Structure formats: C-alpha cells, structure tokens
Backbone as numpy.savetxt, mean C-alpha at the origin, in Angstrom:
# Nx Ny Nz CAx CAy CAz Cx Cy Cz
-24.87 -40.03 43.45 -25.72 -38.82 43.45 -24.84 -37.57 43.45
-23.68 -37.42 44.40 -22.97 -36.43 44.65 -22.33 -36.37 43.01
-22.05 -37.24 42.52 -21.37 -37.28 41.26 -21.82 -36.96 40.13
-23.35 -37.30 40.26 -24.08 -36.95 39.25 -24.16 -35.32 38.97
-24.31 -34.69 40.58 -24.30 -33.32 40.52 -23.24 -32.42 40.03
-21.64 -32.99 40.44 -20.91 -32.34 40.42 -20.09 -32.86 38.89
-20.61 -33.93 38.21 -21.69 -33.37 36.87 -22.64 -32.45 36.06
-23.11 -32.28 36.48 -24.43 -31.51 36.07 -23.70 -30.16 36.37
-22.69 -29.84 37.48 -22.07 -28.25 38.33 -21.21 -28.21 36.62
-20.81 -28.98 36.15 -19.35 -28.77 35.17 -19.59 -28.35 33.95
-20.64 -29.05 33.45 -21.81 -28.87 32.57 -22.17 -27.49 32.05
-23.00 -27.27 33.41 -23.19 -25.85 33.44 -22.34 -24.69 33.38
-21.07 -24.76 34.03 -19.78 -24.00 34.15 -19.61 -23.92 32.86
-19.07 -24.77 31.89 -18.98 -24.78 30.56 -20.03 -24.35 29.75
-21.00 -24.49 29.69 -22.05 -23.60 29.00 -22.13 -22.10 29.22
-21.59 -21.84 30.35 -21.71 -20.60 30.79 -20.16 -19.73 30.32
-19.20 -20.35 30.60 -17.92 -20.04 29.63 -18.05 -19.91 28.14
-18.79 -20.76 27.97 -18.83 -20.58 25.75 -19.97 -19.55 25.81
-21.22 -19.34 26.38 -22.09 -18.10 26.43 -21.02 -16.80 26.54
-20.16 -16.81 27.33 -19.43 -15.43 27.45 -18.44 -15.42 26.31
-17.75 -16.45 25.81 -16.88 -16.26 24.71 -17.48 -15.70 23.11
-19.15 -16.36 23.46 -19.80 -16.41 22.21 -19.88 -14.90 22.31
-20.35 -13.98 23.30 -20.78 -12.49 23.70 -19.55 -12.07 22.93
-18.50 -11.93 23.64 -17.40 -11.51 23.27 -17.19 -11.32 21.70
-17.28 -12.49 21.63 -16.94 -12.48 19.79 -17.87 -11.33 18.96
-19.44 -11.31 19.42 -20.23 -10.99 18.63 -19.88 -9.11 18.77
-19.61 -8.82 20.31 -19.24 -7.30 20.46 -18.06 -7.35 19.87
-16.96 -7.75 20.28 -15.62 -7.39 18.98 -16.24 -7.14 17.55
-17.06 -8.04 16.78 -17.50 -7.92 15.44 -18.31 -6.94 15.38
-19.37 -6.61 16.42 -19.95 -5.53 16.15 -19.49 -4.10 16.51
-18.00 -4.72 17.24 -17.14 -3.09 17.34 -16.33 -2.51 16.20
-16.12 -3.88 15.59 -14.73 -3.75 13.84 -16.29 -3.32 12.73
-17.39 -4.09 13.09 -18.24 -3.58 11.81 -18.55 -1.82 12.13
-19.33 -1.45 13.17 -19.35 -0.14 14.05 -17.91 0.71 13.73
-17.20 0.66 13.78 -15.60 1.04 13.68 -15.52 1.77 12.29
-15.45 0.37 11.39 -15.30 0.19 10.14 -16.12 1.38 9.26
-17.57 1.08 9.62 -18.65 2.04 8.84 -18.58 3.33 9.59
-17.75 3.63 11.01 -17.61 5.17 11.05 -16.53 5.96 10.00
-15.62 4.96 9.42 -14.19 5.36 8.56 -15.22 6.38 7.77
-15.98 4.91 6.70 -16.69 5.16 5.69 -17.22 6.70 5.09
-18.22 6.43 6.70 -19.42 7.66 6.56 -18.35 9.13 6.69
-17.47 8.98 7.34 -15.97 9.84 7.59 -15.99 10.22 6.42
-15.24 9.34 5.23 -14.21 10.08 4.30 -15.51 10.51 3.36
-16.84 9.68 3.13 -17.75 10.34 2.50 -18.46 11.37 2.39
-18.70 11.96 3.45 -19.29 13.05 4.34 -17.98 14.24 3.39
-16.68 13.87 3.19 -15.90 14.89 2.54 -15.99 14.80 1.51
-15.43 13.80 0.72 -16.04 13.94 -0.29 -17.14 15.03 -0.98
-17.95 14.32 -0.31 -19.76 15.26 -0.69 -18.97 16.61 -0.65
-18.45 17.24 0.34 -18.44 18.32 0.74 -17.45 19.24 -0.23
-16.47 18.16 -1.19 -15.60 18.92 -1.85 -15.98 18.45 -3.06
-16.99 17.79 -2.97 -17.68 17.41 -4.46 -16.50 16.26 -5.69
-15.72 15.59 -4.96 -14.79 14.78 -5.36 -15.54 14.24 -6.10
-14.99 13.33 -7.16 -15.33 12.29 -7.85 -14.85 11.05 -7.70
-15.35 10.26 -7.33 -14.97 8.53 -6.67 -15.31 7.56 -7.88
-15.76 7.37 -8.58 -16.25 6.31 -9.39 -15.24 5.54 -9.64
-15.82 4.20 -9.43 -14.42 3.61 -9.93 -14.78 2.35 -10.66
-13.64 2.15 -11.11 -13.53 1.32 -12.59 -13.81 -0.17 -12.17
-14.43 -1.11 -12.94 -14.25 -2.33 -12.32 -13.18 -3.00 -12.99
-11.98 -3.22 -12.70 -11.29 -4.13 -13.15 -10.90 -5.79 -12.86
-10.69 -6.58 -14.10 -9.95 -7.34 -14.22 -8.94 -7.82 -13.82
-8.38 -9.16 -12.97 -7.19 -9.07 -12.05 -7.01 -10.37 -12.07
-6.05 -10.89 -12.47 -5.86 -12.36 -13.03 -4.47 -12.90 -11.89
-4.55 -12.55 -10.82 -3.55 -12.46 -10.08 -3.75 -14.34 -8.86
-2.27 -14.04 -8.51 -1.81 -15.76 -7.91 -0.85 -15.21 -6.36
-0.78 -16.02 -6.04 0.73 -15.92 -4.79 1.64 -16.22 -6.15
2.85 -16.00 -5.54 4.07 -16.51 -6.14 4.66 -17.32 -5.63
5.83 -18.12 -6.73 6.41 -19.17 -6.52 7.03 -19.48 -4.69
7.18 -18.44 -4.11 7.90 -18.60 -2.99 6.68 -18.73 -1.68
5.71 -18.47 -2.34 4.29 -18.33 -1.44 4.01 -16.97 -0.53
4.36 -16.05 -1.66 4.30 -14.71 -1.03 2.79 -14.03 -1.49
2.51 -13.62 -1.12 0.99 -12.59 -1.11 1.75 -10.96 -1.61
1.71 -11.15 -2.93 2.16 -9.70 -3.46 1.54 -8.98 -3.93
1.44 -7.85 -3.29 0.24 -6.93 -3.57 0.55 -5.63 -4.30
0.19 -4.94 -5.73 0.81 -4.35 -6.41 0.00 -2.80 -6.08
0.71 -1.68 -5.72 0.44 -1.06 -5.00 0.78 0.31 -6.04
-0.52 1.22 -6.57 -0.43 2.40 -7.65 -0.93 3.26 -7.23
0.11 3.95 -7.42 -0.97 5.90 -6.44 -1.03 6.37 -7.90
-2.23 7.28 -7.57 -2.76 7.68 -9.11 -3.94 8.91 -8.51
-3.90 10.42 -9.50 -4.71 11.25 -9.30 -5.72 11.19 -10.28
-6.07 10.08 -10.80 -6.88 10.24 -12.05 -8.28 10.29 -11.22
-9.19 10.68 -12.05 -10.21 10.66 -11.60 -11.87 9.73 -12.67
-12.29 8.66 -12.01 -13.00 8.32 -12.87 -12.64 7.14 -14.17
-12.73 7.24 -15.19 -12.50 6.66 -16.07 -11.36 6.81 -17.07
-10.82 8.37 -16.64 -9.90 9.17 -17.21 -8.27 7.51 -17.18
-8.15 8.10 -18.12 -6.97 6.91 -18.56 -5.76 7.67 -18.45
-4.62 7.47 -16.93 -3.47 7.81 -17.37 -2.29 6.62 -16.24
-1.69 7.41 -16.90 -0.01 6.65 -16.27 0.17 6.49 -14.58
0.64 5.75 -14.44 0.89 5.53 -12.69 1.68 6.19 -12.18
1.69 7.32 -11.27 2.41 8.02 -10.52 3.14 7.42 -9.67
2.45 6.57 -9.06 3.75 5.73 -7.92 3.47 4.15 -8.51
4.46 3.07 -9.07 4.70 2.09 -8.58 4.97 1.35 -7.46
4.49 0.64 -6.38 5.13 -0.38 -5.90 4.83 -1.72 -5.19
5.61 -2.45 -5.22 4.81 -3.99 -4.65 5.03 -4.99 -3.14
3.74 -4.54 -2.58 4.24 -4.97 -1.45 4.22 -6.66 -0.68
5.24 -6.98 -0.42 5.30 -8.53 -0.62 5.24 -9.06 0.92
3.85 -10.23 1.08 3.64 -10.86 2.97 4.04 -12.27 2.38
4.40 -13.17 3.80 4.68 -14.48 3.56 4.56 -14.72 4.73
3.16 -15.40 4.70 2.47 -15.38 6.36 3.18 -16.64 7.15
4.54 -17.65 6.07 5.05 -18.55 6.83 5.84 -18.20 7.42
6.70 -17.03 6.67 7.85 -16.77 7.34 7.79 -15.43 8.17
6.55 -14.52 8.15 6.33 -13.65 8.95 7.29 -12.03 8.37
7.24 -12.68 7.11 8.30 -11.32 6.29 7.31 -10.63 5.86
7.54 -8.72 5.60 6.93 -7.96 5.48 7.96 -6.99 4.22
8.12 -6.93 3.27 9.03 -6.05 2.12 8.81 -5.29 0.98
8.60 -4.80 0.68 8.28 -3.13 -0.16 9.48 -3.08 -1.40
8.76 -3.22 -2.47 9.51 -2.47 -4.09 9.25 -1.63 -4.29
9.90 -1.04 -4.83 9.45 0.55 -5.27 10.14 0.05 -6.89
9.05 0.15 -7.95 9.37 0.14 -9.46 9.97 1.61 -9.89
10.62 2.03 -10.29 10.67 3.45 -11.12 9.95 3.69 -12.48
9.15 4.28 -12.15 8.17 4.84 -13.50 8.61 4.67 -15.12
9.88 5.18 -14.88 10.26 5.64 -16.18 11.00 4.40 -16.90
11.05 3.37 -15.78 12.09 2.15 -16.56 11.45 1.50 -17.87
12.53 1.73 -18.71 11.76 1.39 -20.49 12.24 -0.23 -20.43
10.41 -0.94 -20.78 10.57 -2.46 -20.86 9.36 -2.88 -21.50
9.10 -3.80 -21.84 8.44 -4.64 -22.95 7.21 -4.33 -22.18
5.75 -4.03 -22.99 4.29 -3.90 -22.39 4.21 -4.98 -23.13
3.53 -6.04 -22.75 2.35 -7.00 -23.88 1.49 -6.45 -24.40
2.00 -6.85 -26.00 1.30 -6.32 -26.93 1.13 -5.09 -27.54
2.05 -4.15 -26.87 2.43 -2.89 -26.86 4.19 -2.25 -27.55
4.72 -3.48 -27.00 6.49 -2.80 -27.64 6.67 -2.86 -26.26
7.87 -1.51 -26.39 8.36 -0.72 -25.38 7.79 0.10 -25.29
7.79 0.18 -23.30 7.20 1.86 -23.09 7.76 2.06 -21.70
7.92 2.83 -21.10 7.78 3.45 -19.90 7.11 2.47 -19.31
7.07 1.44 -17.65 6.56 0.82 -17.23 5.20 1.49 -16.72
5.32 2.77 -16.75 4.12 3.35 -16.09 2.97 3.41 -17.33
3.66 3.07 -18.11 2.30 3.42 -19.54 1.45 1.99 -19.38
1.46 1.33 -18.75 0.89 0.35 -18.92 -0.34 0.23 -17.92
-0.31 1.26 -17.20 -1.47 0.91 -16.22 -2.45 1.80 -17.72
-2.14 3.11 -17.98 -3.01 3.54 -19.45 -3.52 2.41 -20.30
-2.36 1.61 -20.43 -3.10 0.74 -21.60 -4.06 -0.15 -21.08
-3.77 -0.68 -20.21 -4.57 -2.08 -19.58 -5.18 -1.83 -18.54
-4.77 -0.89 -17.79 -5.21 -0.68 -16.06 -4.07 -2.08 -15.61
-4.35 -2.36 -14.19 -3.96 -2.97 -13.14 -3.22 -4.37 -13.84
-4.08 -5.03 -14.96 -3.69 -6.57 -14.91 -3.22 -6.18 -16.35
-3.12 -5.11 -17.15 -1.65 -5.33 -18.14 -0.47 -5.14 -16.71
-0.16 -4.39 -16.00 0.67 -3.52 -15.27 1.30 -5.46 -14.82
0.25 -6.29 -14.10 0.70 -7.51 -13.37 1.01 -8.08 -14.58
0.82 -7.92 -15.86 1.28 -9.17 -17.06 3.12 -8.39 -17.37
3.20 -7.28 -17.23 3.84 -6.48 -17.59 5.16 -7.15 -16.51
4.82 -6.81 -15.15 5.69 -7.27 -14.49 6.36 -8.90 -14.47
5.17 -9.56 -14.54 5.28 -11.26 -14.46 6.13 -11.07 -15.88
5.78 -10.66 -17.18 6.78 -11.16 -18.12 8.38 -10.93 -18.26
8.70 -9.44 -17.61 9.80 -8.90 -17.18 10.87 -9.55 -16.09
10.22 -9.79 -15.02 10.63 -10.09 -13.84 10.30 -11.45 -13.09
9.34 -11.77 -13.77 8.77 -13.39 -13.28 8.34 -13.19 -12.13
7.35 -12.72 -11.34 6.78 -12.32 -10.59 5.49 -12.30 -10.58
4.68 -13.09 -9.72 3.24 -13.11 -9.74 2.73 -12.31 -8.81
1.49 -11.32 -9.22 1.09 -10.72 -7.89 -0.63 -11.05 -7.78
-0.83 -10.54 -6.67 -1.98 -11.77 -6.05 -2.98 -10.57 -6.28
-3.20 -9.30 -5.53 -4.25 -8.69 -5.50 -3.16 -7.27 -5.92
-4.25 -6.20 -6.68 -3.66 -5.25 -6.63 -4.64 -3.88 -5.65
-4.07 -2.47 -5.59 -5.03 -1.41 -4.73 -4.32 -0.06 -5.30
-5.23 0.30 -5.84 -4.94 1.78 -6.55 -5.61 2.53 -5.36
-4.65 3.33 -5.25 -4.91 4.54 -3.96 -5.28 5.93 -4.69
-6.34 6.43 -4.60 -6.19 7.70 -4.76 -5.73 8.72 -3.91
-5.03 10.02 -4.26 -3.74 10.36 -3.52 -4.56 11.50 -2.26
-5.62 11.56 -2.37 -6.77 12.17 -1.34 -6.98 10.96 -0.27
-7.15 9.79 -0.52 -7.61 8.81 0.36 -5.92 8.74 1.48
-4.83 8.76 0.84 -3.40 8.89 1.64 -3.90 10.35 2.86
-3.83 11.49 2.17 -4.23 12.30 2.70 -5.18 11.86 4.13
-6.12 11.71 3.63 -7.44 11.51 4.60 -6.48 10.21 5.84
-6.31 9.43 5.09 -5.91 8.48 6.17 -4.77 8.59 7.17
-3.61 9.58 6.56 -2.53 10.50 7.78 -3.21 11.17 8.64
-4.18 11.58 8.31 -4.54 12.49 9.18 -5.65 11.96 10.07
-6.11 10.58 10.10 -7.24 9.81 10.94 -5.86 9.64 11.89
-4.76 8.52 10.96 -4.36 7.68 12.17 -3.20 8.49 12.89
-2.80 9.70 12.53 -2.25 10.71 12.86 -2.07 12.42 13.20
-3.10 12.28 14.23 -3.74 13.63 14.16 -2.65 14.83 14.64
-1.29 14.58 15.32 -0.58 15.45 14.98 0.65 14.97 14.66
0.57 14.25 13.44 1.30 14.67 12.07 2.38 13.31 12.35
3.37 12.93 11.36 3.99 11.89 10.89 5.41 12.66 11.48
6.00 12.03 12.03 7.89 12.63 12.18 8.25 12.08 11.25
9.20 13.36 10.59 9.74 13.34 9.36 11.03 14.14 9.21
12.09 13.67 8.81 13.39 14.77 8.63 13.29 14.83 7.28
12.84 16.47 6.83 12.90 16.89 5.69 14.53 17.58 5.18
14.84 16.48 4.70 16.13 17.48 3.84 16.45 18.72 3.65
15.18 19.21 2.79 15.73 20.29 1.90 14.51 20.90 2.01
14.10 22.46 1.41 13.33 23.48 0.92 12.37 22.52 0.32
11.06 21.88 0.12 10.56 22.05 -0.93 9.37 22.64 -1.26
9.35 22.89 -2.97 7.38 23.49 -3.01 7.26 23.50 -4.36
8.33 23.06 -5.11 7.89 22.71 -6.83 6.92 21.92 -7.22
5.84 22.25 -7.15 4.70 21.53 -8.33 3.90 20.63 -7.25
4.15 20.64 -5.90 3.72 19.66 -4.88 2.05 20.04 -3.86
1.70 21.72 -4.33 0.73 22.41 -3.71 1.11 22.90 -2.17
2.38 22.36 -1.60 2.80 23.19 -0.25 4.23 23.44 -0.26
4.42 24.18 0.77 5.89 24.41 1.17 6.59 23.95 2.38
7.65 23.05 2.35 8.17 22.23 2.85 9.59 22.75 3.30
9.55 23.43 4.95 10.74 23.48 5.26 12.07 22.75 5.58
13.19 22.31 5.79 14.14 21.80 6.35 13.97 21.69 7.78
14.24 20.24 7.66 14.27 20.16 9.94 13.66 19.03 10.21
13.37 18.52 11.19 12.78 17.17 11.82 11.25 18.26 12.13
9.91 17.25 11.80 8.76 18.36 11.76 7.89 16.76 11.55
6.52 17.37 12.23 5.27 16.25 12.10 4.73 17.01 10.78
4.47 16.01 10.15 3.66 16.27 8.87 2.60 15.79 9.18
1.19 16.93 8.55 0.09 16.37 8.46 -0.21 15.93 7.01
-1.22 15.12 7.07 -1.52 14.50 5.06 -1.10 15.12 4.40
-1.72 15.94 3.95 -1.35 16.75 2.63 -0.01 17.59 2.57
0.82 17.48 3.57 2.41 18.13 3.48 3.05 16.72 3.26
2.36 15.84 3.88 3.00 14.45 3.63 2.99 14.26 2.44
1.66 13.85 1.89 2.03 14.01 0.75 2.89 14.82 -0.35
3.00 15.63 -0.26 3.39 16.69 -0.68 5.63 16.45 -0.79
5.25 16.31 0.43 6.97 15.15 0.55 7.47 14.00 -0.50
6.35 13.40 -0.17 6.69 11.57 -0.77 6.34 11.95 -2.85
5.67 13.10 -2.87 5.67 13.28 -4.44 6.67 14.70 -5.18
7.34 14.97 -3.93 8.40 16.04 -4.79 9.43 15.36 -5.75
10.21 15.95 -6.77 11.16 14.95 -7.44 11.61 16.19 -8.89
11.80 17.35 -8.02 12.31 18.70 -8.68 13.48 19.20 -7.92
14.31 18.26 -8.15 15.51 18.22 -7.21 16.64 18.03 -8.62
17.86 17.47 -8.45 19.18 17.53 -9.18 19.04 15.81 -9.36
18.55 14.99 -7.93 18.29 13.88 -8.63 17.01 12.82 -8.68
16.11 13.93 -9.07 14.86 14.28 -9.70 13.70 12.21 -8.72
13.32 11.66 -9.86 12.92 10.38 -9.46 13.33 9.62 -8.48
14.64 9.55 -8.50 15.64 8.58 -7.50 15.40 9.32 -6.21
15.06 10.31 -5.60 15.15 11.09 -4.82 13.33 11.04 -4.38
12.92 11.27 -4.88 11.05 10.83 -4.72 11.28 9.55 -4.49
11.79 8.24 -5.03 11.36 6.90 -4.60 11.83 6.43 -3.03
13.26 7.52 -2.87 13.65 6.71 -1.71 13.23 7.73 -0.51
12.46 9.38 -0.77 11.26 9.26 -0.10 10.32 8.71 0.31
9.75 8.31 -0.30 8.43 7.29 -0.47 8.46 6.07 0.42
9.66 5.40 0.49 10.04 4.48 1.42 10.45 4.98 2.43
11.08 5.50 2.84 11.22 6.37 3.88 9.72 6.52 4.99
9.21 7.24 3.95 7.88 7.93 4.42 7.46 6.33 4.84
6.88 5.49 4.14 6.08 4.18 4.47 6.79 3.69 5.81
7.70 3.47 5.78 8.55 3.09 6.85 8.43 3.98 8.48
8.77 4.91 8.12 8.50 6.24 9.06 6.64 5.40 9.70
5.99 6.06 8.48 4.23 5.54 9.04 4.17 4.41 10.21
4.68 2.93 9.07 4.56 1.65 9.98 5.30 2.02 11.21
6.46 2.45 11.50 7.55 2.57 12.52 6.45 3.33 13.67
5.71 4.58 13.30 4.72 5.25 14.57 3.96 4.86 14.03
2.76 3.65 13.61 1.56 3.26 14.01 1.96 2.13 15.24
3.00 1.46 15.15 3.07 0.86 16.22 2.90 1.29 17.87
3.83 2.41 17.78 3.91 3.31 18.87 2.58 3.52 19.42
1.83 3.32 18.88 -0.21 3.65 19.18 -0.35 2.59 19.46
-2.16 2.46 20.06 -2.60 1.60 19.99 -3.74 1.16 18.36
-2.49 0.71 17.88 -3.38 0.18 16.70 -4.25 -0.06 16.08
-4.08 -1.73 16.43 -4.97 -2.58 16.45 -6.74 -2.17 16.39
-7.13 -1.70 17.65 -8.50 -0.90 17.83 -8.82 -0.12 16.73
-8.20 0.45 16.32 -8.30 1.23 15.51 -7.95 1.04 13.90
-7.30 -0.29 13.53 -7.99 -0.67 12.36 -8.77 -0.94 11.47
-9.84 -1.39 11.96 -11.44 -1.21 11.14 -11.53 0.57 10.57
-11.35 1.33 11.26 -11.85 2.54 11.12 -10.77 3.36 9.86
-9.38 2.89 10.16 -8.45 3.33 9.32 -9.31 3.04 7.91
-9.29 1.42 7.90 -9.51 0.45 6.20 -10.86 1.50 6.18
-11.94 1.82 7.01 -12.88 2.49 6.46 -12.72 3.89 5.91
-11.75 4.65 6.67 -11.55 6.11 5.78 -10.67 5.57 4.73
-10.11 4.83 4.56 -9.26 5.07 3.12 -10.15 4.15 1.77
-11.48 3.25 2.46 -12.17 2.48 1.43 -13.11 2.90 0.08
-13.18 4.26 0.38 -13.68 5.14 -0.83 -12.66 5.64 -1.68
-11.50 5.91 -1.11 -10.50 6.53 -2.36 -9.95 5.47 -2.98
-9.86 3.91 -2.66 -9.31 2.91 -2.92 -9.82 2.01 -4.01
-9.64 1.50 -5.22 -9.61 0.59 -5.75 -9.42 -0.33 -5.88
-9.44 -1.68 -5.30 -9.05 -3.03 -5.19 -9.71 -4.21 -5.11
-8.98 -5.13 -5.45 -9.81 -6.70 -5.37 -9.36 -7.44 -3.93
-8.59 -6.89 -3.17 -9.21 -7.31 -2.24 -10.11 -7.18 -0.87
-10.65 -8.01 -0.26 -11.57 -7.97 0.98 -11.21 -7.49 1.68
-12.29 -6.72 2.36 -11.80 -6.35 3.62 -11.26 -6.90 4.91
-11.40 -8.28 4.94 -11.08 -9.24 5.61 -9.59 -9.68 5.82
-9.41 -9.68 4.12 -7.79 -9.67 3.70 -6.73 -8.47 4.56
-7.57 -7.50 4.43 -6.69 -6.10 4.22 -6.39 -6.12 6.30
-7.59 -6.74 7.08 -7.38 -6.53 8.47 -6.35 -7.31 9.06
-6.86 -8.90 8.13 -6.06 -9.91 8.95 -4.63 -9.56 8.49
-4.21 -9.02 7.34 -2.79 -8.73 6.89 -1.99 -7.32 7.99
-3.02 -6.34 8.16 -2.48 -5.33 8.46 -2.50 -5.64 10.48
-3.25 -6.26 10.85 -3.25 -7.53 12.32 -2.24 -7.80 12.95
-2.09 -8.56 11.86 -0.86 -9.75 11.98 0.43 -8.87 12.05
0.77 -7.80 11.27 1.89 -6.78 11.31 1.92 -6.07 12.38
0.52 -5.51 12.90 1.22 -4.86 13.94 0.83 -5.74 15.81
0.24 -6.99 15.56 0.53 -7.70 16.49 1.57 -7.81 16.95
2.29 -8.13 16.42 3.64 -8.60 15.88 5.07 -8.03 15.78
6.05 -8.51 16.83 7.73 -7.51 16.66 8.11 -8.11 14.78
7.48 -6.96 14.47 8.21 -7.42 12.63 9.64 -6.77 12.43
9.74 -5.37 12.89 11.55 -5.20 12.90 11.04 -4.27 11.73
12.01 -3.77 11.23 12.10 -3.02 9.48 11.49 -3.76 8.40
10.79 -2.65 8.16 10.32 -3.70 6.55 11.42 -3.21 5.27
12.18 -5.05 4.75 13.56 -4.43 3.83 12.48 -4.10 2.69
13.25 -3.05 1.70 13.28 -2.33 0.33 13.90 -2.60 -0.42
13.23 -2.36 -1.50 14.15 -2.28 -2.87 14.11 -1.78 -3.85
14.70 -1.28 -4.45 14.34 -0.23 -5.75 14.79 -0.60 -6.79
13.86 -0.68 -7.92 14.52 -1.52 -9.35 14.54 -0.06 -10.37
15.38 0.36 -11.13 16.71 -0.48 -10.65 17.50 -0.53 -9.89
18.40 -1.83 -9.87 19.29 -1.16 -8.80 20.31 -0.60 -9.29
21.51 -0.76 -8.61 22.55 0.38 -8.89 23.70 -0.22 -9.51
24.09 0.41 -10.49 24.99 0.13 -11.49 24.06 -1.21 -12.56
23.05 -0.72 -12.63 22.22 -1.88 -13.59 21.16 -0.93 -14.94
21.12 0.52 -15.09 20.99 1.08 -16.02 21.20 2.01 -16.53
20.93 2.77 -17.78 21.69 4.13 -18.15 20.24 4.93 -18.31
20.91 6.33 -18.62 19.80 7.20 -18.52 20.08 7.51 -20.69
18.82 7.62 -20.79 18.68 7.50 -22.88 17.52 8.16 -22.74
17.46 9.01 -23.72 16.10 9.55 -24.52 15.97 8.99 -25.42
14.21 8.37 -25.71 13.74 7.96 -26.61 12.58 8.82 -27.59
12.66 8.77 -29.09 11.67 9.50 -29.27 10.12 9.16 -28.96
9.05 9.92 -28.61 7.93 9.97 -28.24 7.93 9.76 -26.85
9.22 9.12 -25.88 8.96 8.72 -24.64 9.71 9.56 -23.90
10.63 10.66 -24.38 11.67 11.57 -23.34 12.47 10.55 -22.63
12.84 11.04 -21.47 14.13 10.74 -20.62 13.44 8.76 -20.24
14.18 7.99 -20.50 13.90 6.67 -19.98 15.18 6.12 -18.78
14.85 5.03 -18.73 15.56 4.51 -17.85 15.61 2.92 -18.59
17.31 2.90 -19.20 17.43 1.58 -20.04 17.87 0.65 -18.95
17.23 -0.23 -18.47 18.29 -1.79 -17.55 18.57 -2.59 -18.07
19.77 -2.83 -17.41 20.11 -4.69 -18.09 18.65 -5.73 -17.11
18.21 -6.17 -17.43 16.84 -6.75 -17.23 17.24 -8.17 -16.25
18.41 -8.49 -17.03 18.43 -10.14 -15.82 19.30 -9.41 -15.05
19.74 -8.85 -14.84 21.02 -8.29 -13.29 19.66 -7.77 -12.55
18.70 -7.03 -12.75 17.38 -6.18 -11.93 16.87 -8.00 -11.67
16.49 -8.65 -13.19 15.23 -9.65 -12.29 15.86 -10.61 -11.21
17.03 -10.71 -11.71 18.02 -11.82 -10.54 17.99 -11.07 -8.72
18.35 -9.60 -9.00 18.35 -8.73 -7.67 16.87 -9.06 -6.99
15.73 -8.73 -7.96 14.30 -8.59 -7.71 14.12 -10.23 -6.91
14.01 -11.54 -7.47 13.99 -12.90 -6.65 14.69 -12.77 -5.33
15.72 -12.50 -5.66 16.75 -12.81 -4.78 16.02 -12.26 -3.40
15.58 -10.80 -3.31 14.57 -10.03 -2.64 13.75 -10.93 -1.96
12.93 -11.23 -2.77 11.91 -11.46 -2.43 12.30 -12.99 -2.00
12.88 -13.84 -2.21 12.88 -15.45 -1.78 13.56 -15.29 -0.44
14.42 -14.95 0.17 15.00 -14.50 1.19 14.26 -14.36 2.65
C-alpha cells in the first residue's frame, strides 16, 4: 500500500515537472514570436514614414552545403531598389560548420574580372545584374568550386536600422582618416561610437589612394568590431527582435529559424575571432583596364581558388 502511494507521489511529481517545462517552452516561443514581430512592426512603421520602397524580387537559389560540410551563405549589400537591375556593392561569403564550430568571412572584390556563365568576362559584380543571386552562386562555384547554400541581399537601410536597434550608443570604431567623399557624412579621425548611418558611411568609403582594398578591409573590420560588442551584451534575448528589424530590408531564402539557430549558437558560444579573407590575395593579381569595363582586377585564378579551399577546409 505504502508503495503503491509512493508510486502514485512520483507519478505525479513528474507530471508536474513536464507541465512546467511544457509552460516554459510555450512563454520562451511566445517571447521570440512577441520579440520578433516587435523588430518587424519597428523597421515598418519607418519605412511608411520615409516612404521607402521594399518590394522584393522572388528569386531562384539552387544552392547546397559544400564539400567540407560548411553552410555558406553568400552575403550582397545593394542600394537598389525594387526590380531595378544593378551590380553588387558589397560581395561576401559567410562560411558555419556546425561540426567544427568555425565561424569565417570572404570578402570577394567587386571588380575581379572572371568568367560569368554565359556571359564572357565581366567584373564579378556584374553578375548579380545579369542573373541576380544564383548566376552570382553559378559564377562563384565555376571559378572557385565553391557551393553556397542560402544567399541574403541586405539593403543598406536595413544595416542602418539594425546598428542602431542593437546599438543604441554606437559601434567602437578607430577611424583612420578624414572621411566624407560620396558616403552622405563626415567622418572624423579617432577611436568614436558610430551610430548606423556613420557606420555605414565607414564600411562604404573607398576615395582614398588605395581606393577598394581599403573599403574591403573596412568592412571586415567593421563586422568583426559588431560580433566582438554584441557579445559584450546580453544578446541572445534580444535576437528575435534584431532578425525582426532587419527582415524587411532583407532578401533571402533563408528561415527564420535558420538565421536564430545560426546566430544562437555564435553567440552562446566562446567562438574567438572570426578568420578572413580577401580574394584576391596578395601577390595573385594585376591592376588592367578593359574596354567597356574600366579599371579590373586580373588574377591568376588557381593561386586565389587554392588560397580560397584552403580557407575554408581548415
């Protein structure tokens, strides 16, 4: 009898433990969904207000992991608006490998002249014009042998908006130099918090002496800088709400599901530096003008794709 009860006591204990775990779960989900749709109604509410144009394209995306079982995600900042067809302002590809817990960043250079399918030669950036997103991934895979899985065109307002959610006073940044050529602000010299739009304004200058090369290894910088103080916060909580202000300026195939558990797992996590790389690399091309294409960037192609694996298998 006593046994039967203290049966029946254990029973109950356990039913009453999975009732509270089940609670739990359902408020976390209804705090990331709640969270999530405040981003939303956030960056929309501006929008409206500056009368932006969001429409976005549905594309085509024929994308895989790669051979090494990396999750490479091809990553294009772009001010176009709409349907308007132009060239990619920022290349780059960011590569997870949820076995080995690696986190690593390419930065392509725009101007590198290489084979489009079906096109010739062009400027690697002409290819998001021709095809959008999945010439850009055929473009790369035929060049470099590289598969990428999902791609996310950022519009350069949604960057904006999102420095300034998860950073309300401003990004630490050691600015080099003077800048304000062609960027919409002015950018003093000195260690200084940037808010969005000076940030931005940073990571797209490249009216300098060494013009591109000098914007890309901004750009990494800057990304690096970001990840380095989102950690410093409390994160996590505050991920749903990030993916929701930046989910209107964004273009992509993947889920939102994808984008949490990836961005989670990083800052759960002592990840250390995320390594870089910039193609090309160094001592691997010359600088040539071509007609119809101006200033290019010629590489020897297997010294870059050998550097590029090597990267990434590591």
């Amino acid at each position: 009898m006593r046994s039967e009860k203290h049966h029946v006591n254990n029973k109950r204990r356990w039913v009453s433990v999975l009732l509270v775990f089940l609670v739990l779960i359902g408020a976390a989900a209804g705090y990331t969904y709640y969270q999530y749709n405040q981003g939303i109604n956030q960056s929309i509410k501006k929008i409206n207000k500056t009368k932006q144009q969001t429409n976005k394209v549905v594309y085509t995306f024929e994308g895989k992991k790669d051979q090494y079982g990396d999750t490479n995600i091809l990553l294009l900042g772009s001010d176009a608006r709409g349907n308007e067809k132009s060239r990619a302002d920022t290349i780059m590809i960011a590569h997870y490998n949820e076995t080995r817990g690696t986190y690593k960043l390419t930065s392509i250079m725009r101007d590198i002249y290489i084979n489009i399918p079906g096109h010739g030669k062009h400027k690697v950036n002409s290819a998001f014009a021709y095809g959008g997103p999945e010439l850009m991934r055929q473009t790369i895979k035929e060049n470099f042998d590289i598969d990428l899985q999902y791609y996310a065109i950022v519009d350069f307002q949604g960057f904006v908006q999102l420095i300034d959610e998860a950073f309300p006073k401003g990004v630490e940044i050691n600015v080099e130099k003077k800048m304000s050529e062609y960027i919409g602000v002015t950018l003093e010299p000195g260690l200084q918090r940037l808010d969005g739009e000076h940030l931005l304004g940073y990571v797209r200058f490249r009216h300098d002496a060494i013009g591109d090369f000098g914007r890309v290894k901004r750009q990494q910088e800057a990304l690096k800088a970001v990840g380095n103080q989102l950690k410093s916060i409390e994160t996590i909580p505050k991920l749903p709400k990030l993916i929701g202000v930046i989910t209107p300026f964004i273009n992509t195939n993947m889920d939102t599901t994808d984008m949490l558990f990836m961005a989670k797992d990083f800052f759960s996590k002592n990840r250390g530096n995320v390594e870089t790389l910039r193609i090309p690399i160094d001592n691997s091309f010359t600088d040539q003008r071509i007609k119809g294409e101006g200033a290019v960037l010629d590489i020897n192609l297997e010294k870059n794709k050998e550097a590029f694996l090597q990267f990434i298998s590591k």
